[in-house]
PDB file of C-alpha atoms in Angstrom:
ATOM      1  CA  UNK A   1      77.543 -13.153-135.619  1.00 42.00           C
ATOM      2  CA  UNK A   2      77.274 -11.212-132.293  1.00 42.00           C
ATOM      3  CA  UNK A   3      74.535 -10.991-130.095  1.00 44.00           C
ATOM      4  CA  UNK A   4      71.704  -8.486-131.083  1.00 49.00           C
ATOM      5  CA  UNK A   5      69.540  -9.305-127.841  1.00 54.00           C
ATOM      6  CA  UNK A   6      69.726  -6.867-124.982  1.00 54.00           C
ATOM      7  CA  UNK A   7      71.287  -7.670-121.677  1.00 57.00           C
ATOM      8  CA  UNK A   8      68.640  -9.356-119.439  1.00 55.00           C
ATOM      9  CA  UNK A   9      69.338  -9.086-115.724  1.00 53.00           C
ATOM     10  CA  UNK A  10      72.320  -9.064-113.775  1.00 57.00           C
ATOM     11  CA  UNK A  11      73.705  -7.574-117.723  1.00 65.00           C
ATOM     12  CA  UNK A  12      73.831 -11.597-118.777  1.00 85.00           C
ATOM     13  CA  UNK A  13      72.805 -11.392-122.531  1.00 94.00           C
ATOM     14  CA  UNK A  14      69.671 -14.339-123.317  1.00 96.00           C
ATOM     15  CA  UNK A  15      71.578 -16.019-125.725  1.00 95.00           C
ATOM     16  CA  UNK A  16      74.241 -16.450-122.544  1.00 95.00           C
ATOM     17  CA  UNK A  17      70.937 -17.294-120.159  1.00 97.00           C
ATOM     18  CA  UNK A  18      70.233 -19.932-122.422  1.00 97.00           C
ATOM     19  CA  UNK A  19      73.390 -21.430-122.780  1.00 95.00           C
ATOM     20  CA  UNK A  20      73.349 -21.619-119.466  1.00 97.00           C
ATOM     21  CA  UNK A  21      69.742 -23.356-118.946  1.00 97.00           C
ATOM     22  CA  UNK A  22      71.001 -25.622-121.876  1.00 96.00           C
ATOM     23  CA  UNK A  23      73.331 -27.374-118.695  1.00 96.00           C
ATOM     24  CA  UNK A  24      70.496 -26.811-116.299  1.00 96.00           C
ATOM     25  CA  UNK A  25      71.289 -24.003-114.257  1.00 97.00           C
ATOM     26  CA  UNK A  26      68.179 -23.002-112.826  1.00 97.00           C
ATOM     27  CA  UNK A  27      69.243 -19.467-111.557  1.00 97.00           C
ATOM     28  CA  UNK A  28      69.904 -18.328-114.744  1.00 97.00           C
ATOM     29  CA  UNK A  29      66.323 -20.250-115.482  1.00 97.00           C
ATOM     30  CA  UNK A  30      64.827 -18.009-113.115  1.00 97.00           C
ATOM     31  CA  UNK A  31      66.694 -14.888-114.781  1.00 97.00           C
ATOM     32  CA  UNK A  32      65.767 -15.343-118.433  1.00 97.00           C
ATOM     33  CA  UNK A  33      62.295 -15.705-117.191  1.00 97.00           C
ATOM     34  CA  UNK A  34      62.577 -12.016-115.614  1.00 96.00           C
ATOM     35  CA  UNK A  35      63.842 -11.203-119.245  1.00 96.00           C
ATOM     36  CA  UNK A  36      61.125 -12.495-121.275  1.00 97.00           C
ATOM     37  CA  UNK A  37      58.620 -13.662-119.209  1.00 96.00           C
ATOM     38  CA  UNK A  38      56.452 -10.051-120.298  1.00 96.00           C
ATOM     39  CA  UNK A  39      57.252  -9.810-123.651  1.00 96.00           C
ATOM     40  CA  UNK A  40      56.260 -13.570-124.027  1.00 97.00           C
ATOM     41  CA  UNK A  41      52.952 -12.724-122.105  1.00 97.00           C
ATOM     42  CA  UNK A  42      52.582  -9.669-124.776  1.00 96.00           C
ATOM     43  CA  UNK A  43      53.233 -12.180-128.077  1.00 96.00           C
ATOM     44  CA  UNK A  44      51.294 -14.687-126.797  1.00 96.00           C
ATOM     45  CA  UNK A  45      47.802 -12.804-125.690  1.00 96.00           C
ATOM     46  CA  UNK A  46      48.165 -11.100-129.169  1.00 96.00           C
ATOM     47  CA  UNK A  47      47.213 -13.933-130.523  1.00 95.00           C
ATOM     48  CA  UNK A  48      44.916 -16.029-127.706  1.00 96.00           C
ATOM     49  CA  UNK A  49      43.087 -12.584-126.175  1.00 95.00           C
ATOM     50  CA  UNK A  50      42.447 -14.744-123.154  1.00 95.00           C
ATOM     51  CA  UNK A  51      44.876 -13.907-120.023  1.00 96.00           C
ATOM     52  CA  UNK A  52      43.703 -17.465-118.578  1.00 95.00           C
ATOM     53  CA  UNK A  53      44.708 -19.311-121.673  1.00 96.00           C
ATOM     54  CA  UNK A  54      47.874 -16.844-121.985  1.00 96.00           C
ATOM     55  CA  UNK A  55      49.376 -17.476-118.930  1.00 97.00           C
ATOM     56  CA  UNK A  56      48.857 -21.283-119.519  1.00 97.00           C
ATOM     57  CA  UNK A  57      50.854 -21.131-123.148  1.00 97.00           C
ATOM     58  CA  UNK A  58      53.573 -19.063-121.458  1.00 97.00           C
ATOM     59  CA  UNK A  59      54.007 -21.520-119.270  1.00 97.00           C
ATOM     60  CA  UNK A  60      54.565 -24.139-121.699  1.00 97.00           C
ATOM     61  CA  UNK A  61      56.587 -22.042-123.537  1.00 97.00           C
ATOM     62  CA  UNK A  62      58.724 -21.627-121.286  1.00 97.00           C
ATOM     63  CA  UNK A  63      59.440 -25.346-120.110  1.00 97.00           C
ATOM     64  CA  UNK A  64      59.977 -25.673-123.462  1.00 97.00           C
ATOM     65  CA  UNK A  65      62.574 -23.534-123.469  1.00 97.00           C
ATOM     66  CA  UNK A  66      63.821 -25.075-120.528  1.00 97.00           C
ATOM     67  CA  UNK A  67      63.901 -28.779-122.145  1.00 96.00           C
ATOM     68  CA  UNK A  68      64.894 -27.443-125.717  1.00 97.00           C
ATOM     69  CA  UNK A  69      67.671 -24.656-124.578  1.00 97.00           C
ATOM     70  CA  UNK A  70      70.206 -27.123-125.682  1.00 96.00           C
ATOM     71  CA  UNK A  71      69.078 -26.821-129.616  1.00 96.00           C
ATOM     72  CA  UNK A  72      69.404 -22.797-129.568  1.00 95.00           C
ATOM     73  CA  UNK A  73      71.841 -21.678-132.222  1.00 93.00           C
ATOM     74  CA  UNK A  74      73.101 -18.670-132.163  1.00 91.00           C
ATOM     75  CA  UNK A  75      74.236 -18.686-135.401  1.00 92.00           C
ATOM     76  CA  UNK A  76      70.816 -18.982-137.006  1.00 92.00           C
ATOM     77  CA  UNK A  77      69.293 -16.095-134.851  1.00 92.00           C
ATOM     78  CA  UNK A  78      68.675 -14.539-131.724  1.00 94.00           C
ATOM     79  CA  UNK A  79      67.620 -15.613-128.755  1.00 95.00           C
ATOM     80  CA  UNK A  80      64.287 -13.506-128.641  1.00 96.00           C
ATOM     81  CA  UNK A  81      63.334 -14.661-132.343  1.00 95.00           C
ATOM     82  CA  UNK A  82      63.728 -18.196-131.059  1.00 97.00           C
ATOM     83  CA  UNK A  83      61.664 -17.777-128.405  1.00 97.00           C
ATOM     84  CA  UNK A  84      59.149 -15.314-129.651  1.00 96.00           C
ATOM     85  CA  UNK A  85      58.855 -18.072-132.427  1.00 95.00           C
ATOM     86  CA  UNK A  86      58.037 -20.657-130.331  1.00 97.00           C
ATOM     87  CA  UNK A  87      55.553 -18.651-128.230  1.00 97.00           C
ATOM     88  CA  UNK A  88      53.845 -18.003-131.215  1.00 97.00           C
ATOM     89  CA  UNK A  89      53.621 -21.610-132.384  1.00 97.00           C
ATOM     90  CA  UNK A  90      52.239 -22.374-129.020  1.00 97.00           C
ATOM     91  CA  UNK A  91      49.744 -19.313-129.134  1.00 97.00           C
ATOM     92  CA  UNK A  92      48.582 -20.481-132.499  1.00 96.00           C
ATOM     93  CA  UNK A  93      48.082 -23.820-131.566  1.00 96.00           C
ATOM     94  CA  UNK A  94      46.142 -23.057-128.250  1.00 96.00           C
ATOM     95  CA  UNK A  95      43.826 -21.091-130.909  1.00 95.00           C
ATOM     96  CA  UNK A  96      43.351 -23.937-133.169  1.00 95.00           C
ATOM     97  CA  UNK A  97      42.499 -26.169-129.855  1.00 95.00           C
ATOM     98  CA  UNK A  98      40.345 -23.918-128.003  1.00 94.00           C
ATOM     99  CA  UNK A  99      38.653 -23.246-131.354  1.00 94.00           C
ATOM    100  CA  UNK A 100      38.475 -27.161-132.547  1.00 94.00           C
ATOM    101  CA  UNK A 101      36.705 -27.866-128.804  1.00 93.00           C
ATOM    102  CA  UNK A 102      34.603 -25.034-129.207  1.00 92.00           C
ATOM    103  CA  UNK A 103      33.583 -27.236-132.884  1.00 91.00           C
ATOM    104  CA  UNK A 104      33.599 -30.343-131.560  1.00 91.00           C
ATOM    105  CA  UNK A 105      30.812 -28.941-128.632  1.00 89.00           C
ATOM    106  CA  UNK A 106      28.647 -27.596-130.858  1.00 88.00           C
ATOM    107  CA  UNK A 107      28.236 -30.469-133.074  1.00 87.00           C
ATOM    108  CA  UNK A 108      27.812 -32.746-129.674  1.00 84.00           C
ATOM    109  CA  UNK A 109      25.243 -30.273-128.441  1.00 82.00           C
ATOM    110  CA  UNK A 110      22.963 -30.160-132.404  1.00 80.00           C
ATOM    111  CA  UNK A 111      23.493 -34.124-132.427  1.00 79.00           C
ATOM    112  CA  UNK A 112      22.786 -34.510-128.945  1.00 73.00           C
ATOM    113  CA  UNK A 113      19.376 -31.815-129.257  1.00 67.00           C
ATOM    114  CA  UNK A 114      16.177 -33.729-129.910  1.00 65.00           C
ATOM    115  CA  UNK A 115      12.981 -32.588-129.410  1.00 60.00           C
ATOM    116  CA  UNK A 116      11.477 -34.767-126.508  1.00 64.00           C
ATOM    117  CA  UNK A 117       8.881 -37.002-128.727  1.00 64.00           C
ATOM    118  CA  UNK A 118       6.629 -39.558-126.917  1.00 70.00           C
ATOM    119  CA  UNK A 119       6.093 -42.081-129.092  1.00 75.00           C
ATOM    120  CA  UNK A 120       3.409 -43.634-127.203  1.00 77.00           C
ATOM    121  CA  UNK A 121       1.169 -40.686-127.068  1.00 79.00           C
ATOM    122  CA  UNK A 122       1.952 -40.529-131.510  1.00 81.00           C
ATOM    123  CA  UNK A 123       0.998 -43.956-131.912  1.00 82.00           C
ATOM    124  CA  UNK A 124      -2.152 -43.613-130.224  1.00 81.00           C
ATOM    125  CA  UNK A 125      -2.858 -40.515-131.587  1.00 82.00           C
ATOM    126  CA  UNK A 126      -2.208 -42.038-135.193  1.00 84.00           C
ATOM    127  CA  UNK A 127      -4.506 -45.179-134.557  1.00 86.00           C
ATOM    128  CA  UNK A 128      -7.455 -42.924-133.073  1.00 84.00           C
ATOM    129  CA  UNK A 129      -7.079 -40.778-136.292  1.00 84.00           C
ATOM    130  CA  UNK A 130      -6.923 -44.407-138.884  1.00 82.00           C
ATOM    131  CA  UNK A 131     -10.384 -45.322-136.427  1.00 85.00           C
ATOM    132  CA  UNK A 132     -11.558 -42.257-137.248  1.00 84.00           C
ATOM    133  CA  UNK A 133     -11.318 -41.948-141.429  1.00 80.00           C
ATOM    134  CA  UNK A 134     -12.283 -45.721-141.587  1.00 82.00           C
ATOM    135  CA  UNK A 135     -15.489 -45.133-139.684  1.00 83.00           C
ATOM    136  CA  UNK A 136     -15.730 -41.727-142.208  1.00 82.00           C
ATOM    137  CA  UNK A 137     -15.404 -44.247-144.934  1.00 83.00           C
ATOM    138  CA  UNK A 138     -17.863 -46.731-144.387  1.00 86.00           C
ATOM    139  CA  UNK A 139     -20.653 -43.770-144.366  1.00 86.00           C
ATOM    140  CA  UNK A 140     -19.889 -43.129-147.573  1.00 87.00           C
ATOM    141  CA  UNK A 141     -21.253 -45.564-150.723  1.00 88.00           C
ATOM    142  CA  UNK A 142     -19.534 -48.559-151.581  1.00 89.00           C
ATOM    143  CA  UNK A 143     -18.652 -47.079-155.165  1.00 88.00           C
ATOM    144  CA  UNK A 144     -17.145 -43.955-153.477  1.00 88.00           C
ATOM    145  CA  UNK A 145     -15.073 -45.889-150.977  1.00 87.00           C
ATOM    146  CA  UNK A 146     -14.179 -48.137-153.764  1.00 90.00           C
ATOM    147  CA  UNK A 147     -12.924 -44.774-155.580  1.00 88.00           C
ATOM    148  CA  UNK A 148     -11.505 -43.106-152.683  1.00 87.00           C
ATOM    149  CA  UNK A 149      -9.254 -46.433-151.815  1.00 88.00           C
ATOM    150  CA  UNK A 150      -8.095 -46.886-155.324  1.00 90.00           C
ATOM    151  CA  UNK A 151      -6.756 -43.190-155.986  1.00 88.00           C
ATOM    152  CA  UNK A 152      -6.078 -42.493-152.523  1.00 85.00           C
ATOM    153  CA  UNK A 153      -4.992 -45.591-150.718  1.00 85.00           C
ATOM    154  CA  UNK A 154      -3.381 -47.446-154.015  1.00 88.00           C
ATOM    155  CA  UNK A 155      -2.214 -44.331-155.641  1.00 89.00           C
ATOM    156  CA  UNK A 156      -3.899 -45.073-158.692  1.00 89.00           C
ATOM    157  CA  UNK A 157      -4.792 -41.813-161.519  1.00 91.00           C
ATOM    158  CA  UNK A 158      -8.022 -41.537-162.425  1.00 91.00           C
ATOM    159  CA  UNK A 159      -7.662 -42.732-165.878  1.00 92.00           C
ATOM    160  CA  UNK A 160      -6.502 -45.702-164.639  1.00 91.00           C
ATOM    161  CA  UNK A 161      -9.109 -45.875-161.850  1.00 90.00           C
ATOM    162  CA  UNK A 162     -11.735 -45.616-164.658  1.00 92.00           C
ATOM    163  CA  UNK A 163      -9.885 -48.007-166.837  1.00 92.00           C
ATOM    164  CA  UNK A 164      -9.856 -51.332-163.524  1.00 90.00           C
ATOM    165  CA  UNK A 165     -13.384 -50.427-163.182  1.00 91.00           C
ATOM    166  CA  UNK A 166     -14.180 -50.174-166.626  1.00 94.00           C
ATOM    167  CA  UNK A 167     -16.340 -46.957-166.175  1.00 93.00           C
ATOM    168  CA  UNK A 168     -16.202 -43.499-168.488  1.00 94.00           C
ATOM    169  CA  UNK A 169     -13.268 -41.059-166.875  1.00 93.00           C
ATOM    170  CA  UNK A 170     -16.163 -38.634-165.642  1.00 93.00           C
ATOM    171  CA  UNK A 171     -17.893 -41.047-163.789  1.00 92.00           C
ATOM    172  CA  UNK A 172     -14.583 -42.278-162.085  1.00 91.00           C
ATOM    173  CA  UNK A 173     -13.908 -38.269-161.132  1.00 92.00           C
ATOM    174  CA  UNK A 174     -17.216 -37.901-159.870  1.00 92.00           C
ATOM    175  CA  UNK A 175     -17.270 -40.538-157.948  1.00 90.00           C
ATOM    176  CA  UNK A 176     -14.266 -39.430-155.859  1.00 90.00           C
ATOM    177  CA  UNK A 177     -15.293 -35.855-155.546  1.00 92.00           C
ATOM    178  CA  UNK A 178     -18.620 -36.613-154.383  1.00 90.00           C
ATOM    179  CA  UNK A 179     -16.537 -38.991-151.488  1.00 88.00           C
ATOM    180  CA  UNK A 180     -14.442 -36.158-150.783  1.00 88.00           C
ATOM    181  CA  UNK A 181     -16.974 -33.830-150.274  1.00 89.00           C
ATOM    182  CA  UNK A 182     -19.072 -36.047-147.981  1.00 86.00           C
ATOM    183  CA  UNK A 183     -16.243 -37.185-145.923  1.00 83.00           C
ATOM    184  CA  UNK A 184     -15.370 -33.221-145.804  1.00 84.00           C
ATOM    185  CA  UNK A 185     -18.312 -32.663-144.681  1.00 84.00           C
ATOM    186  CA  UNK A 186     -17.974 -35.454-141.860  1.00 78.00           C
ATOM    187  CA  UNK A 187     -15.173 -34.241-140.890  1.00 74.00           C
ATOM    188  CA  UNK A 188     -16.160 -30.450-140.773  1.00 73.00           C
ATOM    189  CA  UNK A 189     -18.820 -31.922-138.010  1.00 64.00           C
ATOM    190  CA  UNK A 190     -16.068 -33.314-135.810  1.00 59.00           C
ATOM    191  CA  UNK A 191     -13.773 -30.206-134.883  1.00 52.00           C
TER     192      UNK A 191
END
């Protein structure tokens, strides 16, 4: 197979460059970077749109190339498909990173947002309100704080209400309506 790749400087081809990094020689290092260097810069902000992040991946990309120019075979394709493959590889996986970070953030910052709360103030606030509906209670009549606890405090219906007391379904509905309209009433007088 003969070389497709266009002479880089000084009319060395890149396959030869990289043969030639392949035993360390940093001049022709310096001259396959002339050579690619752009078009690498070109493949790789393609795919990152960031120049910071670009020039960062070409920059791995090529020390790559510097500690991997000993695998390049010519015989399985040019020089410029090898290394346009590997900047893309390296573009895509800045993405991925960048993008994962970007994840990771935003979950840190919705876990890590809490509305400040002060417990304290809620507790007290809380107990002042319990004060308040069990001195609302005991102005009420014994048999209407007896119905209001049941269904509203035990949960109980007000069949079954009527059936603990023993008392005809109507009465046992009356007597919690006429509690909730006197402790509505009470409680209309405190705002």
């Amino acid at each position: 197979m003969t070389s497709q790749t266009p002479p880089g400087p000084a009319g060395a081809t890149i396959e030869a460059l990289i043969v030639r990094v392949a035993h360390g020689d940093t001049a022709a290092f310096t001259l396959l970077h002339d050579a690619v260097g752009a078009t690498l810069f070109l493949i790789v902000l393609r795919v990152v749109r960031d120049r910071g992040h670009t020039q960062e991946v070409v920059q791995e990309v090529l020390l790559e190339i510097w500690g991997k120019a000993h695998r390049f075979q010519p015989a399985r394709g040019s020089a410029m498909a090898w290394i346009a493959t590997m900047a893309h590889r390296r573009a895509v996986d800045r993405v991925r990173t960048v993008r994962a970070a970007a994840d990771r953030d935003l979950r840190a910052a919705l876990l890590d947002h809490h509305t400040p709360f002060d417990h304290v103030s809620e507790q007290v606030a809380r107990r002042l309100e319990h004060q308040w509906v069990r001195d609302c209670l005991q102005e009420i009549t014994d048999l209407q704080r007896q119905a209001v606890v049941m269904v509203y405090y035990h949960g109980l219906s007000h069949q079954e209400m009527a059936d603990l007391l023993q008392v005809p379904l109507g009465t046992a509905k009356s007597r919690v309506r006429d509690a909730l309209l006197h402790l509505r009433a009470r409680m209309g007088d405190e705002d």
